[in-house]
Short mmCIF file of C-alpha atoms in Angstrom, two decimals:
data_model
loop_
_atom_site.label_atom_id
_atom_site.label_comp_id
_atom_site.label_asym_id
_atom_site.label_seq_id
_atom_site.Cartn_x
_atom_site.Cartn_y
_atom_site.Cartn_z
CA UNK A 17 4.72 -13.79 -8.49
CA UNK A 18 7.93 -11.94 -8.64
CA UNK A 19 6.91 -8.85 -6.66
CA UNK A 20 5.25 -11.55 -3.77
CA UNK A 21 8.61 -12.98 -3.72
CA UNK A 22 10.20 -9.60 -2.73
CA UNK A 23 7.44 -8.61 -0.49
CA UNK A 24 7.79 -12.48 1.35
CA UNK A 25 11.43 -12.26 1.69
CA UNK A 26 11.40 -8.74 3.14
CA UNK A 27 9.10 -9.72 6.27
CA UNK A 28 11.18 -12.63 6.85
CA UNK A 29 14.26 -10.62 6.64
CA UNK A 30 12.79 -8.26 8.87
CA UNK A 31 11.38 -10.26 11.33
CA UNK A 32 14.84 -12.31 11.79
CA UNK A 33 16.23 -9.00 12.16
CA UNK A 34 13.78 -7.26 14.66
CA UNK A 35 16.24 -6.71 17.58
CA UNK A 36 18.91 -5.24 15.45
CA UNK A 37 19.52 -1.60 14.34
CA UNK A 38 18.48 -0.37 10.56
CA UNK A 39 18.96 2.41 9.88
CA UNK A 40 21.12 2.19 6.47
CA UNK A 41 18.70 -0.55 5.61
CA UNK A 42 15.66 1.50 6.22
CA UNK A 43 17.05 4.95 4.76
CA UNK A 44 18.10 3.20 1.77
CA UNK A 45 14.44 1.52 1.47
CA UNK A 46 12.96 4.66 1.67
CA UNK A 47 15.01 6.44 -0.75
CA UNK A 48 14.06 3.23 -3.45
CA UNK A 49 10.34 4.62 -2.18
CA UNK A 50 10.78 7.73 -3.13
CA UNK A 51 12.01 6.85 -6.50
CA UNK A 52 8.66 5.01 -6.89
CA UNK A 53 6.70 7.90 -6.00
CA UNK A 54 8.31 10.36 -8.63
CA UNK A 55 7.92 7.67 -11.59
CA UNK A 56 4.37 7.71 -11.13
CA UNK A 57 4.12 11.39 -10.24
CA UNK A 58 6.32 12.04 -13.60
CA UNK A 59 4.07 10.01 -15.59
CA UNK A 60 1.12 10.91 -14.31
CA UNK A 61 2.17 14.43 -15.66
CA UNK A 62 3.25 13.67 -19.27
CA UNK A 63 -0.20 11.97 -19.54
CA UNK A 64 -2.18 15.22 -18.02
CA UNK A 65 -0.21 17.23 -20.93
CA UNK A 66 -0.74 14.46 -23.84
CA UNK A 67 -4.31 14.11 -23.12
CA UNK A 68 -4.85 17.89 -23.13
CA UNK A 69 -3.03 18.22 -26.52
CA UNK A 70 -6.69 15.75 -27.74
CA UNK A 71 -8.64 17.74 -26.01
CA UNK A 72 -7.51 20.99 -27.76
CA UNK A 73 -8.14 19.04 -31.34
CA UNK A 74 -11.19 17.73 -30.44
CA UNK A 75 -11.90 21.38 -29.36
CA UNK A 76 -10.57 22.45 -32.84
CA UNK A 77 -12.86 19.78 -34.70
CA UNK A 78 -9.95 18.58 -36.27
CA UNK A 79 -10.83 15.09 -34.68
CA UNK A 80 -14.01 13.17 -33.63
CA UNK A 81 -15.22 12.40 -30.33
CA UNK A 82 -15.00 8.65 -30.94
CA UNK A 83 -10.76 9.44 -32.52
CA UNK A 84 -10.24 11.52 -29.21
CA UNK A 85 -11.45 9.00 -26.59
CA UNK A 86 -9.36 6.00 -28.74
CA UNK A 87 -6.24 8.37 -28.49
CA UNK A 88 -6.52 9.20 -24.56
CA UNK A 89 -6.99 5.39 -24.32
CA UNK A 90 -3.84 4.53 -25.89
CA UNK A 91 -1.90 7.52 -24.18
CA UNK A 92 -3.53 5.65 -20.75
CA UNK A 93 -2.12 2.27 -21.82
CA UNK A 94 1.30 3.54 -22.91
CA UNK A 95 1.82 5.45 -20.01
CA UNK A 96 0.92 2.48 -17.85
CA UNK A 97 3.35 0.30 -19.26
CA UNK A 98 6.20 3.07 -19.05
CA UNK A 99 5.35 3.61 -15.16
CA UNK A 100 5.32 -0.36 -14.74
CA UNK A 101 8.57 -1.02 -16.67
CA UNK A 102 10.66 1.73 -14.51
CA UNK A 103 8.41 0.42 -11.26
CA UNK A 104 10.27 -2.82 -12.02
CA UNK A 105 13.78 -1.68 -12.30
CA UNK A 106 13.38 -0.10 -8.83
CA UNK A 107 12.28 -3.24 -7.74
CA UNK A 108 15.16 -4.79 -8.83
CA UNK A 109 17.19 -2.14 -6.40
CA UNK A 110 14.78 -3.29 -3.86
CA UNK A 111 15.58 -6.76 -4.32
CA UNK A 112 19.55 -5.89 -4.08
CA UNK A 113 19.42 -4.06 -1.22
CA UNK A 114 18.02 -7.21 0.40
CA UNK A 115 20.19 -9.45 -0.80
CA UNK A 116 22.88 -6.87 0.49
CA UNK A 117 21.72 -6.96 4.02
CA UNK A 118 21.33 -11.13 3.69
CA UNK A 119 24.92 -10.95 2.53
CA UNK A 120 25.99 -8.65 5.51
CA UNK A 121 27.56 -5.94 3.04
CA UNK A 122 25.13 -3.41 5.03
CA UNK A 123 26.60 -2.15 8.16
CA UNK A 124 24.18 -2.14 11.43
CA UNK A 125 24.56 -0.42 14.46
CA UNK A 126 26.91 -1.76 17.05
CA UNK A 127 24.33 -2.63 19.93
CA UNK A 128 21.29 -2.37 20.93
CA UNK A 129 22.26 0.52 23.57
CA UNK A 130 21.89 2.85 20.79
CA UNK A 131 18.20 2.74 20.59
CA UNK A 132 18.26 4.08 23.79
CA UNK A 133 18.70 7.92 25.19
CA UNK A 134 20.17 8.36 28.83
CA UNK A 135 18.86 11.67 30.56
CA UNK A 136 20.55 12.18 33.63
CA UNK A 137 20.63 14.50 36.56
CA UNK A 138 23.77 14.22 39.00
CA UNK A 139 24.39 10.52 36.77
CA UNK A 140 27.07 8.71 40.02
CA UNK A 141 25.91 10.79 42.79
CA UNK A 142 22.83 8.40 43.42
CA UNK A 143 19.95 10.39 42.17
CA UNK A 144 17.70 8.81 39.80
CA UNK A 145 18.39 8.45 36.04
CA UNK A 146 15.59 8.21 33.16
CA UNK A 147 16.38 5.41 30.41
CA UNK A 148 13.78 5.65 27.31
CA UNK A 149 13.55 3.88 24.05
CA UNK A 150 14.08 6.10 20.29
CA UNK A 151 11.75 8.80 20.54
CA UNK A 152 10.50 8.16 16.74
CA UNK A 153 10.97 4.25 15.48
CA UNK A 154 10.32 3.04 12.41
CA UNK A 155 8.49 -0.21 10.70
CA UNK A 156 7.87 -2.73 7.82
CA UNK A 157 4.37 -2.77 6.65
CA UNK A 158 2.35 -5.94 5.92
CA UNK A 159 -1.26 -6.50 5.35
CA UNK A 160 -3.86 -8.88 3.52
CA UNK A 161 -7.09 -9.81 3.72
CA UNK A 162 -10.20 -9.91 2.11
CA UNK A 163 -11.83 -6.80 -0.12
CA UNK A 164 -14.82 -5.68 -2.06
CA UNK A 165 -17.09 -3.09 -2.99
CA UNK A 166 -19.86 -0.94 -0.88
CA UNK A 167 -22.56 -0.34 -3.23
CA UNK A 168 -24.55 2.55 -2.63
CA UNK A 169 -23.70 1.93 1.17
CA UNK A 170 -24.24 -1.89 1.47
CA UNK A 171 -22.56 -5.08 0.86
CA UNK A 172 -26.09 -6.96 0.61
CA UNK A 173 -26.08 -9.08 -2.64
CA UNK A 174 -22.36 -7.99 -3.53
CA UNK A 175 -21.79 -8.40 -7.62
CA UNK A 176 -18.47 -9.39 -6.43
CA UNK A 177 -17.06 -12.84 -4.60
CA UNK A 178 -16.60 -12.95 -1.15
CA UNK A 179 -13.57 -15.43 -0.42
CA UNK A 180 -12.20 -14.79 -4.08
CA UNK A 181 -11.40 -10.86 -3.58
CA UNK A 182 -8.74 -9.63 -1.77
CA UNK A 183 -6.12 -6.76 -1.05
CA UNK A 184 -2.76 -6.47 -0.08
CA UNK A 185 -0.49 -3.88 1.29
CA UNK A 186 3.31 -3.29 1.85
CA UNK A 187 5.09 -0.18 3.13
CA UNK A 188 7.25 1.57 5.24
CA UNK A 189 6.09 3.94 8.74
CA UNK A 190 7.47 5.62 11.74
CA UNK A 191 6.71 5.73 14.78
CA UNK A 192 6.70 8.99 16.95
CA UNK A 193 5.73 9.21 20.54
CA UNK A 194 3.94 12.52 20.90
CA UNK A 195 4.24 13.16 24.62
CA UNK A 196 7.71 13.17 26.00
CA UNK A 197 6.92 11.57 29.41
CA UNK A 198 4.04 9.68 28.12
CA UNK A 199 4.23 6.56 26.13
CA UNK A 200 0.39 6.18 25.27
CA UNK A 201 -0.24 8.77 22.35
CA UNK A 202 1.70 8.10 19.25
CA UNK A 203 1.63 9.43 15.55
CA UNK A 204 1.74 6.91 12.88
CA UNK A 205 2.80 7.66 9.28
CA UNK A 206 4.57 6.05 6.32
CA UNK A 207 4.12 5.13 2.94
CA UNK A 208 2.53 2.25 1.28
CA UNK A 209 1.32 0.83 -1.51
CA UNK A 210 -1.97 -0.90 -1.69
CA UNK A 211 -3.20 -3.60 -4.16
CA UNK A 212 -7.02 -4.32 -4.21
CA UNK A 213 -8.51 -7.08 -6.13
CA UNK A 214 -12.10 -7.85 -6.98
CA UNK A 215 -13.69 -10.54 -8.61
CA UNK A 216 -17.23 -10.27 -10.31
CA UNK A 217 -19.44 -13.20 -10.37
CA UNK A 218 -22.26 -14.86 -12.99
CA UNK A 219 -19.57 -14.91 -15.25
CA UNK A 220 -18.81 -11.19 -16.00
CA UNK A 221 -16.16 -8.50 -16.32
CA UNK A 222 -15.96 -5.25 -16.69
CA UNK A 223 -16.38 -3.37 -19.83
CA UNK A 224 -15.88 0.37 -20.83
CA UNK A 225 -19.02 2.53 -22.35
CA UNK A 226 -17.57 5.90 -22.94
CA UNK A 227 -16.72 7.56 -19.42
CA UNK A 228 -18.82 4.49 -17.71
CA UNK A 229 -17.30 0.96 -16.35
CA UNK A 230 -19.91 -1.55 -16.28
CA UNK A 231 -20.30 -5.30 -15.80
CA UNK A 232 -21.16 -7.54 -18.64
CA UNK A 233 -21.37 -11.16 -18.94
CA UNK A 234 -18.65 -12.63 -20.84
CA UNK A 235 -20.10 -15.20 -24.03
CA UNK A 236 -16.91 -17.39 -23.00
CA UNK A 237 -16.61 -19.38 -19.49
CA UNK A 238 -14.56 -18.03 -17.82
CA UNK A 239 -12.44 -19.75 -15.51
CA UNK A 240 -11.34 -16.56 -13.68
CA UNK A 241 -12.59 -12.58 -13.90
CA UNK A 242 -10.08 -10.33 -11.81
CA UNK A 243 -9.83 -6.54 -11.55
CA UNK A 244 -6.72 -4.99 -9.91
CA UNK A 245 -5.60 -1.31 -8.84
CA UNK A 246 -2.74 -0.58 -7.31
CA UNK A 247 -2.18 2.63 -5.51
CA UNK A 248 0.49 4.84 -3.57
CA UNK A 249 -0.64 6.27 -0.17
CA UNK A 250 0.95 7.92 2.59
CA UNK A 251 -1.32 6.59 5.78
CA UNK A 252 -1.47 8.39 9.10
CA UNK A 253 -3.08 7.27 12.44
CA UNK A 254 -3.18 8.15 15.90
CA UNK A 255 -2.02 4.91 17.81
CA UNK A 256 -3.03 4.20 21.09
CA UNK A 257 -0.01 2.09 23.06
CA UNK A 258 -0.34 0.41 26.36
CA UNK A 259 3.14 -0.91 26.37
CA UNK A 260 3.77 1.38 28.73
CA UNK A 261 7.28 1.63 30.95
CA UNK A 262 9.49 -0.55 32.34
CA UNK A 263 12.63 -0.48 34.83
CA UNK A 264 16.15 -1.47 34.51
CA UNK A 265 18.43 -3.12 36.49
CA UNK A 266 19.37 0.17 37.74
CA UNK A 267 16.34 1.30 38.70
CA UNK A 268 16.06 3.92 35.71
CA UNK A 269 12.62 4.27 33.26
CA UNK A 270 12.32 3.56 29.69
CA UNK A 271 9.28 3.37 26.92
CA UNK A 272 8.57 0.59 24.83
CA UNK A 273 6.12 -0.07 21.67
CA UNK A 274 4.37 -2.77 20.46
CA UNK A 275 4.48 -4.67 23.25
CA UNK A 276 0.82 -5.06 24.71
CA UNK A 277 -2.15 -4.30 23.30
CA UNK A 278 -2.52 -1.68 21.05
CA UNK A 279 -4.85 0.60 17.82
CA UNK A 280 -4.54 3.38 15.37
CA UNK A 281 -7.35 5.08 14.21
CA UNK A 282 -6.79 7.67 10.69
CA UNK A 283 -6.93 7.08 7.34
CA UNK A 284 -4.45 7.61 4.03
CA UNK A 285 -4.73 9.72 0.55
CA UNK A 286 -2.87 8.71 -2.83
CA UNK A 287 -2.97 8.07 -6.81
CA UNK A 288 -3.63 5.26 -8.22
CA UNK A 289 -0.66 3.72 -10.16
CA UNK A 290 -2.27 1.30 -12.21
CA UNK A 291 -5.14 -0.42 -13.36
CA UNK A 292 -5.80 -3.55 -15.13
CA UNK A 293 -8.02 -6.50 -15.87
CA UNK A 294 -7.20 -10.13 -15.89
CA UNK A 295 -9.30 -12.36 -17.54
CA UNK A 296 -8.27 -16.80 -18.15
CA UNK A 297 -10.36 -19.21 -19.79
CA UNK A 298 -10.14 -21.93 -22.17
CA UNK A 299 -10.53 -22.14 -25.48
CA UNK A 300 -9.85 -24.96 -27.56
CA UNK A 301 -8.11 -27.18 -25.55
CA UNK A 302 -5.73 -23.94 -25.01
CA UNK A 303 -5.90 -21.85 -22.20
CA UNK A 304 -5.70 -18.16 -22.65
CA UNK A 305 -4.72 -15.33 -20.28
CA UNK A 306 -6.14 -11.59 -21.18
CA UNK A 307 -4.70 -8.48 -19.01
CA UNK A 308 -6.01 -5.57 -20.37
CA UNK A 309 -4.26 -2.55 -19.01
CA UNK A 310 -6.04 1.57 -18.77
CA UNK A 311 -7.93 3.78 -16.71
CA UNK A 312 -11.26 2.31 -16.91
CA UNK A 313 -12.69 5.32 -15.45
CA UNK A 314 -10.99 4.54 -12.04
CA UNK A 315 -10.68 8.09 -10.21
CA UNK A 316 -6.79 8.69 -9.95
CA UNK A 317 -6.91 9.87 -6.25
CA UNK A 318 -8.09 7.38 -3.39
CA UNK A 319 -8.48 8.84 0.24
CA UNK A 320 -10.37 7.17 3.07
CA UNK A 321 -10.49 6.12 6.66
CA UNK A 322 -8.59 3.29 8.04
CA UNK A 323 -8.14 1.38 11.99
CA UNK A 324 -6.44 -1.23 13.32
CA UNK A 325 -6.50 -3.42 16.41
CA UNK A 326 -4.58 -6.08 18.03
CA UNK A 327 -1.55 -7.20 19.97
CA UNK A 328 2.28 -6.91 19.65
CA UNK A 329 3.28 -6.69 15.99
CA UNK A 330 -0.16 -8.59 14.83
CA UNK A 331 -3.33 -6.75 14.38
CA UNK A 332 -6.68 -6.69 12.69
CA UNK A 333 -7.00 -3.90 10.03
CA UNK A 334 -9.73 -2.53 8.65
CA UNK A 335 -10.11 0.21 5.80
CA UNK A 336 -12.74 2.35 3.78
CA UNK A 337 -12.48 4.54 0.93
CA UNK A 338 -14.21 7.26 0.83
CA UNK A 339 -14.20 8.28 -2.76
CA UNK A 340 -15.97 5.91 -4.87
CA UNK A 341 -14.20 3.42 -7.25
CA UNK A 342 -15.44 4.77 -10.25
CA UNK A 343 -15.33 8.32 -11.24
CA UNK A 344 -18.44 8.94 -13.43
CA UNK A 345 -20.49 5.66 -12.66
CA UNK A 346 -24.14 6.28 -11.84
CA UNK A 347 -24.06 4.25 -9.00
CA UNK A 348 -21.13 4.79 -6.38
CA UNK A 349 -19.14 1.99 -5.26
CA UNK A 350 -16.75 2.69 -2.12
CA UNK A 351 -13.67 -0.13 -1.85
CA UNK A 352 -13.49 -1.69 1.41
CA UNK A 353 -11.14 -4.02 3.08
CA UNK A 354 -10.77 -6.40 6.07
CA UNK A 355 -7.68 -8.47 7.10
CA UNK A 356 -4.53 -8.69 9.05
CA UNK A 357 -1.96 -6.44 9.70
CA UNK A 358 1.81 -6.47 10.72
CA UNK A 359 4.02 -4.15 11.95
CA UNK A 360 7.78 -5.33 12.51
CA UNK A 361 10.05 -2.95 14.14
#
C-alpha cells in the first residue's frame, strides 16, 4: 500500500506539472533508479557466489542433495529480504524528492521557451526561421491492467482468474526524434519496473518439488491465492507520432509529441527482483496472512515483445514474454499482459 501511494502521488504530481520544465526532478529520479538497479545487480551477485560455495560441497559429498537445495533456499530468501529492505530506503529518497518538488525546494526552468531550439538563417532580415520542440524529451511511466499466463500457447481454460490477475508498471523513458526534419519516427527507451500478479483458481497455490513449481490444492479455504514477481526492465520501442508540426505566430515551424494519435512497437529485457507468494484465509475465527518469499524456480531474466496504441498521453498496452515463467517446468507458461498505458511528459 505504501509503494501505491508513491507511485499515485507521482502521476498526479506529474500530471499537474506537465507544462513545466524537469529536469532536476527527472535527473534526480533517475539517479534514485539507478541506485535500484545496482542493489539488485549487487545482490544478485553475492547470491551467484553463495550458492556456488553449496554446489562445490555438494560436489565434495560433504553435504546431501536434500541439505544443498534447503541451503540455496535460504540463501534465496535472505537475499530477497536484503534487496527489499535497501529497495525501501531508496524509496524513501523517492518519496523525498517528491515531497521536495510539492514543497517547491526544486528549482525548474524559467519558461517554457527553453524547451524550444531557434535555428535561424539571416534571423531580422525577413527570411524564414525554424522553431522545434527538445530534440529528446523525457516521461513518467504508468500502466495497469489485467495479466495471466499462455500455456503452451493458449489462454483456453486458464488455471488462473481472469478479472482477479493483474500487472502493473512504473518507470521513467525518453523520447528521441530520430529524423531531424521529421517528426514521425521516434526511439523510445527508459526504465521500468514491472509487477505481475496471478491468481490460481479451485482453491490452489503453488508449491515447490525440487527444481519444479506446481499447483496444488490447498486443504484450507482459502480466501485469496496470489503470486507476485517483480522485475527491472529497460523497454525500447519504435514510436510512430502523427503530431506532426505546427506554426507560430511568426510564421516559424516546430515539432510536437503526444499530441494526436500515436504507437510503439519493441519489447524490454530484465531480472527479476523478487518473488513471492501471498496466501489469506481464516482459521479459527482468526484470519491469517502467509507471504512466502524465494525463487520458486522463476527464471531470473524476462525479455519479450511489447506495443502500444492510443491517443495523447493515454494508450492501450499490450505485452508478451517470451521466456517462459518457469525455468525447468515441463510445460511452458509465457506471462502476458493487457491494459492501459500513460505517458506524461
Amino acid at each position: 500500500m505504501r509503494n501505491f501511494t508513491i507511485y499515485l502521488v507521482l502521476i498526479l504530481f506529474l500530471f499537474v506539472s506537465k507544462m513545466i520544465g524537469q529536469e532536476t526532478f527527472e535527473s534526480r529520479a533517475k539517479s534514485i533508479a539507478n541506485k535500484i538497479e545496482k542493489i539488485t545487480k549487487d545482490e544478485k551477485a553475492a547470491l551467484k557466489e553463495e550458492v556456488e560455495v553449496v554446489n562445490v560441497q555438494l560436489s565434495e559429498r560433504k553435504i546431501t542433495r536434500e541439505e544443498a537445495d534447503k541451503k540455496k533456499k535460504q540463501l534465496a530468501e535472505a537475499r530477497a529480504i536484503i534487496i527489499e529492505e535497501k529497495i525501501t530506503v531508496v524509496q524513501n529518497e523517492l518519496n523525498d524528492l517528491v515531497q521536495q518538488k510539492v514543497d517547491g525546494k526544486i528549482k525548474e526552468r524559467d519558461s517554457v521557451k527553453k524547451y524550444m531550439i531557434r535555428l535561424c538563417k539571416g534571423c531580422g532580415k525577413g527570411k524564414d526561421s525554424i522553431y522545434r520542440e527538445k530534440r529528446t524529451t523525457s516521461q513518467f511511466v504508468f500502466a495497469a491492467g489485467l495479466n495471466n499466463l499462455v500455456t503452451d500457447g493458449s489462454l483456453k481454460n486458464s488455471d488462473y482468474k481472469f478479472m482477479g490477475s493483474h500487472f502493473y508498471e512504473w518507470g521513467f523513458t525518453f523520447n528521441s526524434r530520430i529524423l531531424k526534419d521529421h517528426n514521425l519516427l521516434h526511439a523510445k527507451y527508459g526504465l521500468s519496473l514491472m509487477y505481475n500478479n496471478i491468481r490460481p483458481t479451485e482453491n490452489r497455490n503453488f508449491v515447490v518439488d525440487g527444481d519444479k513449481t506446481v499447483l496444488e490444492v490447498n486443504p484450507v479455504n482459502l480466501d485469496e491465492s496470489r503470486f507476485r514477481n517483480v522485475y527491472l526492465v529497460i523497454p525500447a520501442h519504435l514510436e510512430f507520432d502523427f503530431s506532426g508540426s505546427k506554426r507560430d505566430s511568426n510564421g516559424g515551424t516546430y515539432f510536437r509529441t503526444h499530441r494526436s494519435f500515436r504507437f510503439g512497437l519493441g519489447g524490454y529485457a530484465g531480472i527479476n527482483v523478487k518473488s513471492k507468494q501471498i496466501l489469506k484465509y481464516d482459521q479459527d475465527d482468526i484470519k491469517e496472512k502467509v507471504i512466502s518469499k524465494g525463487d520458486y524456480n522463476v527464471n531470473n531474466f524476462i525479455y519479450g515483445v511489447s506495443g502500444y496504441m492510443g491517443y495523447r498521453d493515454i494508450s492501450l498496452y499490450l505485452k508478451y514474454d517470451l521466456n517462459p515463467l518457469f525455468a525447468d517446468n515441463d510445460i511452458k507458461q509465457n506471462n502476458v499482459s493487457l491494459g492501459l498505458r500513460l505517458d506524461l511528459n
